[in-house]
PDB file of C-alpha atoms in Angstrom:
ATOM      1  CA  UNK A   1      55.491  93.713 126.510  1.00 86.00           C
ATOM      2  CA  UNK A   2      56.109  96.525 128.437  1.00 86.00           C
ATOM      3  CA  UNK A   3      59.522  95.309 130.597  1.00 88.00           C
ATOM      4  CA  UNK A   4      60.423  93.571 127.283  1.00 88.00           C
ATOM      5  CA  UNK A   5      59.663  97.210 125.343  1.00 88.00           C
ATOM      6  CA  UNK A   6      61.904  98.854 128.104  1.00 90.00           C
ATOM      7  CA  UNK A   7      64.963  96.366 127.928  1.00 90.00           C
ATOM      8  CA  UNK A   8      65.122  97.368 123.905  1.00 91.00           C
ATOM      9  CA  UNK A   9      65.224 101.139 124.836  1.00 91.00           C
ATOM     10  CA  UNK A  10      68.319  99.863 127.375  1.00 92.00           C
ATOM     11  CA  UNK A  11      69.728  97.880 125.189  1.00 93.00           C
ATOM     12  CA  UNK A  12      69.639 100.513 122.138  1.00 93.00           C
ATOM     13  CA  UNK A  13      70.923 103.414 124.766  1.00 92.00           C
ATOM     14  CA  UNK A  14      73.853 101.279 125.332  1.00 93.00           C
ATOM     15  CA  UNK A  15      75.028 100.545 121.679  1.00 93.00           C
ATOM     16  CA  UNK A  16      74.198 104.304 120.791  1.00 93.00           C
ATOM     17  CA  UNK A  17      76.275 105.273 123.998  1.00 93.00           C
ATOM     18  CA  UNK A  18      79.142 102.910 122.747  1.00 94.00           C
ATOM     19  CA  UNK A  19      79.127 103.903 119.379  1.00 93.00           C
ATOM     20  CA  UNK A  20      79.246 107.436 120.305  1.00 94.00           C
ATOM     21  CA  UNK A  21      82.693 107.139 122.978  1.00 94.00           C
ATOM     22  CA  UNK A  22      83.787 104.950 120.047  1.00 93.00           C
ATOM     23  CA  UNK A  23      84.262 107.975 117.975  1.00 92.00           C
ATOM     24  CA  UNK A  24      85.165 110.191 120.542  1.00 93.00           C
ATOM     25  CA  UNK A  25      88.247 108.044 121.319  1.00 91.00           C
ATOM     26  CA  UNK A  26      88.953 107.786 117.450  1.00 90.00           C
ATOM     27  CA  UNK A  27      88.539 111.670 117.320  1.00 91.00           C
ATOM     28  CA  UNK A  28      90.846 111.723 120.344  1.00 92.00           C
ATOM     29  CA  UNK A  29      93.463 109.542 118.637  1.00 88.00           C
ATOM     30  CA  UNK A  30      93.345 111.236 115.514  1.00 88.00           C
ATOM     31  CA  UNK A  31      93.924 114.610 117.167  1.00 90.00           C
ATOM     32  CA  UNK A  32      97.177 113.185 118.708  1.00 90.00           C
ATOM     33  CA  UNK A  33      98.890 112.648 115.807  1.00 88.00           C
ATOM     34  CA  UNK A  34      98.290 108.409 116.081  1.00 89.00           C
ATOM     35  CA  UNK A  35      96.494 106.263 112.490  1.00 89.00           C
ATOM     36  CA  UNK A  36      92.712 105.185 114.117  1.00 89.00           C
ATOM     37  CA  UNK A  37      93.206 102.356 111.238  1.00 87.00           C
ATOM     38  CA  UNK A  38      95.030 100.074 109.772  1.00 88.00           C
ATOM     39  CA  UNK A  39      98.661 101.193 108.778  1.00 88.00           C
ATOM     40  CA  UNK A  40      98.725 101.096 104.938  1.00 89.00           C
ATOM     41  CA  UNK A  41     101.434  99.532 102.336  1.00 88.00           C
ATOM     42  CA  UNK A  42     105.318  99.644 103.512  1.00 88.00           C
ATOM     43  CA  UNK A  43     103.969  99.959 107.614  1.00 91.00           C
ATOM     44  CA  UNK A  44     102.940  97.636 110.128  1.00 90.00           C
ATOM     45  CA  UNK A  45     100.678  97.661 113.247  1.00 89.00           C
ATOM     46  CA  UNK A  46     102.387  96.852 116.285  1.00 88.00           C
ATOM     47  CA  UNK A  47      99.624  95.330 118.574  1.00 88.00           C
ATOM     48  CA  UNK A  48     101.899  95.890 121.692  1.00 89.00           C
ATOM     49  CA  UNK A  49     102.707  99.334 121.381  1.00 87.00           C
ATOM     50  CA  UNK A  50      99.479  99.772 119.658  1.00 85.00           C
ATOM     51  CA  UNK A  51     101.286 101.850 116.884  1.00 88.00           C
ATOM     52  CA  UNK A  52     102.381 102.310 113.474  1.00 90.00           C
ATOM     53  CA  UNK A  53     106.021 101.042 112.424  1.00 91.00           C
ATOM     54  CA  UNK A  54     107.723 101.283 109.256  1.00 91.00           C
ATOM     55  CA  UNK A  55     107.749  97.368 107.494  1.00 90.00           C
ATOM     56  CA  UNK A  56     111.645  96.829 107.061  1.00 92.00           C
ATOM     57  CA  UNK A  57     110.801  94.361 104.341  1.00 91.00           C
ATOM     58  CA  UNK A  58     108.346  96.328 102.308  1.00 90.00           C
ATOM     59  CA  UNK A  59     109.541 100.153 103.019  1.00 92.00           C
ATOM     60  CA  UNK A  60     112.148  99.672 100.696  1.00 93.00           C
ATOM     61  CA  UNK A  61     109.963  98.550  97.743  1.00 92.00           C
ATOM     62  CA  UNK A  62     107.145 101.156  98.876  1.00 92.00           C
ATOM     63  CA  UNK A  63     110.097 103.799  98.874  1.00 93.00           C
ATOM     64  CA  UNK A  64     111.695 102.700  94.999  1.00 94.00           C
ATOM     65  CA  UNK A  65     108.149 102.596  93.365  1.00 92.00           C
ATOM     66  CA  UNK A  66     107.006 106.300  94.170  1.00 92.00           C
ATOM     67  CA  UNK A  67     110.746 107.478  93.445  1.00 93.00           C
ATOM     68  CA  UNK A  68     109.842 105.551  90.080  1.00 92.00           C
ATOM     69  CA  UNK A  69     106.719 106.972  89.904  1.00 92.00           C
ATOM     70  CA  UNK A  70     108.032 110.309  90.427  1.00 91.00           C
ATOM     71  CA  UNK A  71     109.877 110.277  87.413  1.00 91.00           C
ATOM     72  CA  UNK A  72     107.375 110.507  85.204  1.00 87.00           C
ATOM     73  CA  UNK A  73     108.589 107.755  83.467  1.00 90.00           C
ATOM     74  CA  UNK A  74     106.435 105.130  85.005  1.00 89.00           C
ATOM     75  CA  UNK A  75     102.875 104.014  84.333  1.00 88.00           C
ATOM     76  CA  UNK A  76     100.540 103.160  86.973  1.00 87.00           C
ATOM     77  CA  UNK A  77      99.968  99.389  85.304  1.00 88.00           C
ATOM     78  CA  UNK A  78     104.170  99.392  85.895  1.00 89.00           C
ATOM     79  CA  UNK A  79     104.130 100.359  89.276  1.00 89.00           C
ATOM     80  CA  UNK A  80     101.694  97.767  89.455  1.00 88.00           C
ATOM     81  CA  UNK A  81     104.027  95.209  88.136  1.00 89.00           C
ATOM     82  CA  UNK A  82     106.848  96.087  90.131  1.00 90.00           C
ATOM     83  CA  UNK A  83     105.431  95.992  93.772  1.00 89.00           C
ATOM     84  CA  UNK A  84     103.901  92.392  92.480  1.00 87.00           C
ATOM     85  CA  UNK A  85     107.209  91.081  91.697  1.00 88.00           C
ATOM     86  CA  UNK A  86     108.816  92.318  95.154  1.00 88.00           C
ATOM     87  CA  UNK A  87     105.818  90.738  96.652  1.00 85.00           C
ATOM     88  CA  UNK A  88     102.973  93.786  97.517  1.00 84.00           C
ATOM     89  CA  UNK A  89     100.110  92.261  96.507  1.00 81.00           C
ATOM     90  CA  UNK A  90      96.441  92.051  97.400  1.00 78.00           C
ATOM     91  CA  UNK A  91      95.651  90.110 100.510  1.00 70.00           C
ATOM     92  CA  UNK A  92      93.327  88.177  98.581  1.00 63.00           C
ATOM     93  CA  UNK A  93      94.652  84.890  97.053  1.00 57.00           C
ATOM     94  CA  UNK A  94      93.659  83.116  94.127  1.00 56.00           C
ATOM     95  CA  UNK A  95      92.820  79.418  94.495  1.00 59.00           C
ATOM     96  CA  UNK A  96      95.668  79.364  96.937  1.00 58.00           C
ATOM     97  CA  UNK A  97      98.205  80.299  94.266  1.00 60.00           C
ATOM     98  CA  UNK A  98      99.303  83.699  96.579  1.00 61.00           C
ATOM     99  CA  UNK A  99      97.845  87.875  96.253  1.00 72.00           C
ATOM    100  CA  UNK A 100      96.929  89.550  92.702  1.00 76.00           C
ATOM    101  CA  UNK A 101      98.536  92.829  91.748  1.00 80.00           C
ATOM    102  CA  UNK A 102      96.918  95.419  93.366  1.00 81.00           C
ATOM    103  CA  UNK A 103      94.680  97.277  90.918  1.00 82.00           C
ATOM    104  CA  UNK A 104      95.438 100.434  89.434  1.00 80.00           C
ATOM    105  CA  UNK A 105      92.819 102.594  91.214  1.00 80.00           C
ATOM    106  CA  UNK A 106      94.413 101.504  94.429  1.00 83.00           C
ATOM    107  CA  UNK A 107      97.686 101.990  93.361  1.00 82.00           C
ATOM    108  CA  UNK A 108      96.085 105.858  93.072  1.00 82.00           C
ATOM    109  CA  UNK A 109      94.282 106.046  96.006  1.00 83.00           C
ATOM    110  CA  UNK A 110      96.198 103.953  98.515  1.00 85.00           C
ATOM    111  CA  UNK A 111      99.880 104.549  97.715  1.00 87.00           C
ATOM    112  CA  UNK A 112     100.184 107.433  95.385  1.00 88.00           C
ATOM    113  CA  UNK A 113      97.793 110.224  96.750  1.00 89.00           C
ATOM    114  CA  UNK A 114      98.060 109.107 100.223  1.00 89.00           C
ATOM    115  CA  UNK A 115     100.225 111.622 102.518  1.00 92.00           C
ATOM    116  CA  UNK A 116     100.685 109.222 105.422  1.00 92.00           C
ATOM    117  CA  UNK A 117     104.004 108.047 103.950  1.00 92.00           C
ATOM    118  CA  UNK A 118     105.432 111.679 104.324  1.00 92.00           C
ATOM    119  CA  UNK A 119     104.385 111.801 108.120  1.00 90.00           C
ATOM    120  CA  UNK A 120     100.726 113.098 107.895  1.00 92.00           C
ATOM    121  CA  UNK A 121      96.992 111.125 107.196  1.00 91.00           C
ATOM    122  CA  UNK A 122      93.718 111.724 106.343  1.00 91.00           C
ATOM    123  CA  UNK A 123      91.221 111.450 108.918  1.00 90.00           C
ATOM    124  CA  UNK A 124      87.417 112.205 108.481  1.00 89.00           C
ATOM    125  CA  UNK A 125      88.448 114.416 105.580  1.00 87.00           C
ATOM    126  CA  UNK A 126      91.366 116.406 107.379  1.00 89.00           C
ATOM    127  CA  UNK A 127      94.459 116.115 107.001  1.00 90.00           C
ATOM    128  CA  UNK A 128      96.747 115.701 110.550  1.00 90.00           C
ATOM    129  CA  UNK A 129      99.839 115.446 111.487  1.00 91.00           C
ATOM    130  CA  UNK A 130     101.387 111.990 112.184  1.00 89.00           C
ATOM    131  CA  UNK A 131     103.720 110.733 115.295  1.00 91.00           C
ATOM    132  CA  UNK A 132     104.657 107.860 113.055  1.00 90.00           C
ATOM    133  CA  UNK A 133     107.700 107.999 111.050  1.00 90.00           C
ATOM    134  CA  UNK A 134     107.783 108.888 107.269  1.00 91.00           C
ATOM    135  CA  UNK A 135     109.414 107.386 104.585  1.00 92.00           C
ATOM    136  CA  UNK A 136     109.771 109.620 101.945  1.00 92.00           C
ATOM    137  CA  UNK A 137     109.946 113.591 101.822  1.00 92.00           C
ATOM    138  CA  UNK A 138     107.193 116.044 101.477  1.00 92.00           C
ATOM    139  CA  UNK A 139     109.241 117.188  98.143  1.00 94.00           C
ATOM    140  CA  UNK A 140     108.787 113.486  96.567  1.00 93.00           C
ATOM    141  CA  UNK A 141     105.015 113.150  97.293  1.00 92.00           C
ATOM    142  CA  UNK A 142     105.053 116.793  96.119  1.00 93.00           C
ATOM    143  CA  UNK A 143     106.687 115.555  92.696  1.00 94.00           C
ATOM    144  CA  UNK A 144     104.538 112.695  92.841  1.00 92.00           C
ATOM    145  CA  UNK A 145     101.433 114.799  93.347  1.00 90.00           C
ATOM    146  CA  UNK A 146     102.162 116.553  90.032  1.00 91.00           C
ATOM    147  CA  UNK A 147     102.808 113.706  87.870  1.00 90.00           C
ATOM    148  CA  UNK A 148      99.015 112.083  89.524  1.00 88.00           C
ATOM    149  CA  UNK A 149      97.581 115.937  88.653  1.00 87.00           C
ATOM    150  CA  UNK A 150      98.846 115.927  84.956  1.00 85.00           C
ATOM    151  CA  UNK A 151      98.137 112.278  84.044  1.00 80.00           C
ATOM    152  CA  UNK A 152      94.297 112.383  85.315  1.00 74.00           C
ATOM    153  CA  UNK A 153      93.365 114.846  83.345  1.00 67.00           C
ATOM    154  CA  UNK A 154      89.784 113.661  82.210  1.00 66.00           C
ATOM    155  CA  UNK A 155      89.711 113.843  78.156  1.00 64.00           C
ATOM    156  CA  UNK A 156      86.119 115.176  77.048  1.00 71.00           C
ATOM    157  CA  UNK A 157      85.058 115.130  73.769  1.00 72.00           C
ATOM    158  CA  UNK A 158      83.209 117.994  72.312  1.00 76.00           C
ATOM    159  CA  UNK A 159      79.438 117.550  72.160  1.00 74.00           C
ATOM    160  CA  UNK A 160      77.502 118.116  69.138  1.00 74.00           C
ATOM    161  CA  UNK A 161      73.940 118.811  68.871  1.00 73.00           C
ATOM    162  CA  UNK A 162      72.032 116.465  66.527  1.00 70.00           C
ATOM    163  CA  UNK A 163      69.021 118.086  66.303  1.00 70.00           C
ATOM    164  CA  UNK A 164      66.583 115.714  65.563  1.00 63.00           C
ATOM    165  CA  UNK A 165      67.966 112.458  67.026  1.00 63.00           C
ATOM    166  CA  UNK A 166      65.304 110.481  69.460  1.00 59.00           C
ATOM    167  CA  UNK A 167      61.932 112.060  67.907  1.00 60.00           C
ATOM    168  CA  UNK A 168      61.054 110.142  64.940  1.00 60.00           C
ATOM    169  CA  UNK A 169      59.557 106.110  66.248  1.00 62.00           C
ATOM    170  CA  UNK A 170      59.321 103.666  63.907  1.00 61.00           C
ATOM    171  CA  UNK A 171      55.675 102.028  63.654  1.00 61.00           C
ATOM    172  CA  UNK A 172      56.504  98.902  62.694  1.00 63.00           C
ATOM    173  CA  UNK A 173      58.916  97.938  65.249  1.00 63.00           C
ATOM    174  CA  UNK A 174      59.192 101.053  67.551  1.00 59.00           C
ATOM    175  CA  UNK A 175      62.616 101.837  67.549  1.00 60.00           C
ATOM    176  CA  UNK A 176      63.753 105.184  67.821  1.00 58.00           C
ATOM    177  CA  UNK A 177      64.886 106.365  64.496  1.00 54.00           C
ATOM    178  CA  UNK A 178      68.485 108.006  64.646  1.00 53.00           C
TER     179      UNK A 178
END
């Protein structure tokens, strides 16, 4: 039992060390300006050079979608339909019929608010300047953020206090009387 326990301790130490070394390597990669994850829509991971390059087929479509949204005349659903019509869908397929349209929340978080497209990227909550090729300008990205901010206001109804709400219970059925 003692030798088995020692073997478990050694393997745990090895796994913990490997985890720390991997995290340190990813942080160093981010500090060098290299995105330590999968490339977003419009870019490709170059596995040979271990870099991220512009996807010549998808990038023009993504640029057009971003420009359309920046005008303020298109909804996020319109952008999703535009991307789907031009072949940019999810990786998941529906019964072999190709990819599904990208959900609107993913369009917002993965495309419209992603600083990667103007040359920066988020990693561990920080913005880093990337070494990849940007496909849009910072000015266009700022315009997109204004439209997103303008449209994402939460509408809240004013709560009107109701004095005796929930205080009375029906004696026969047990339901709250409101």
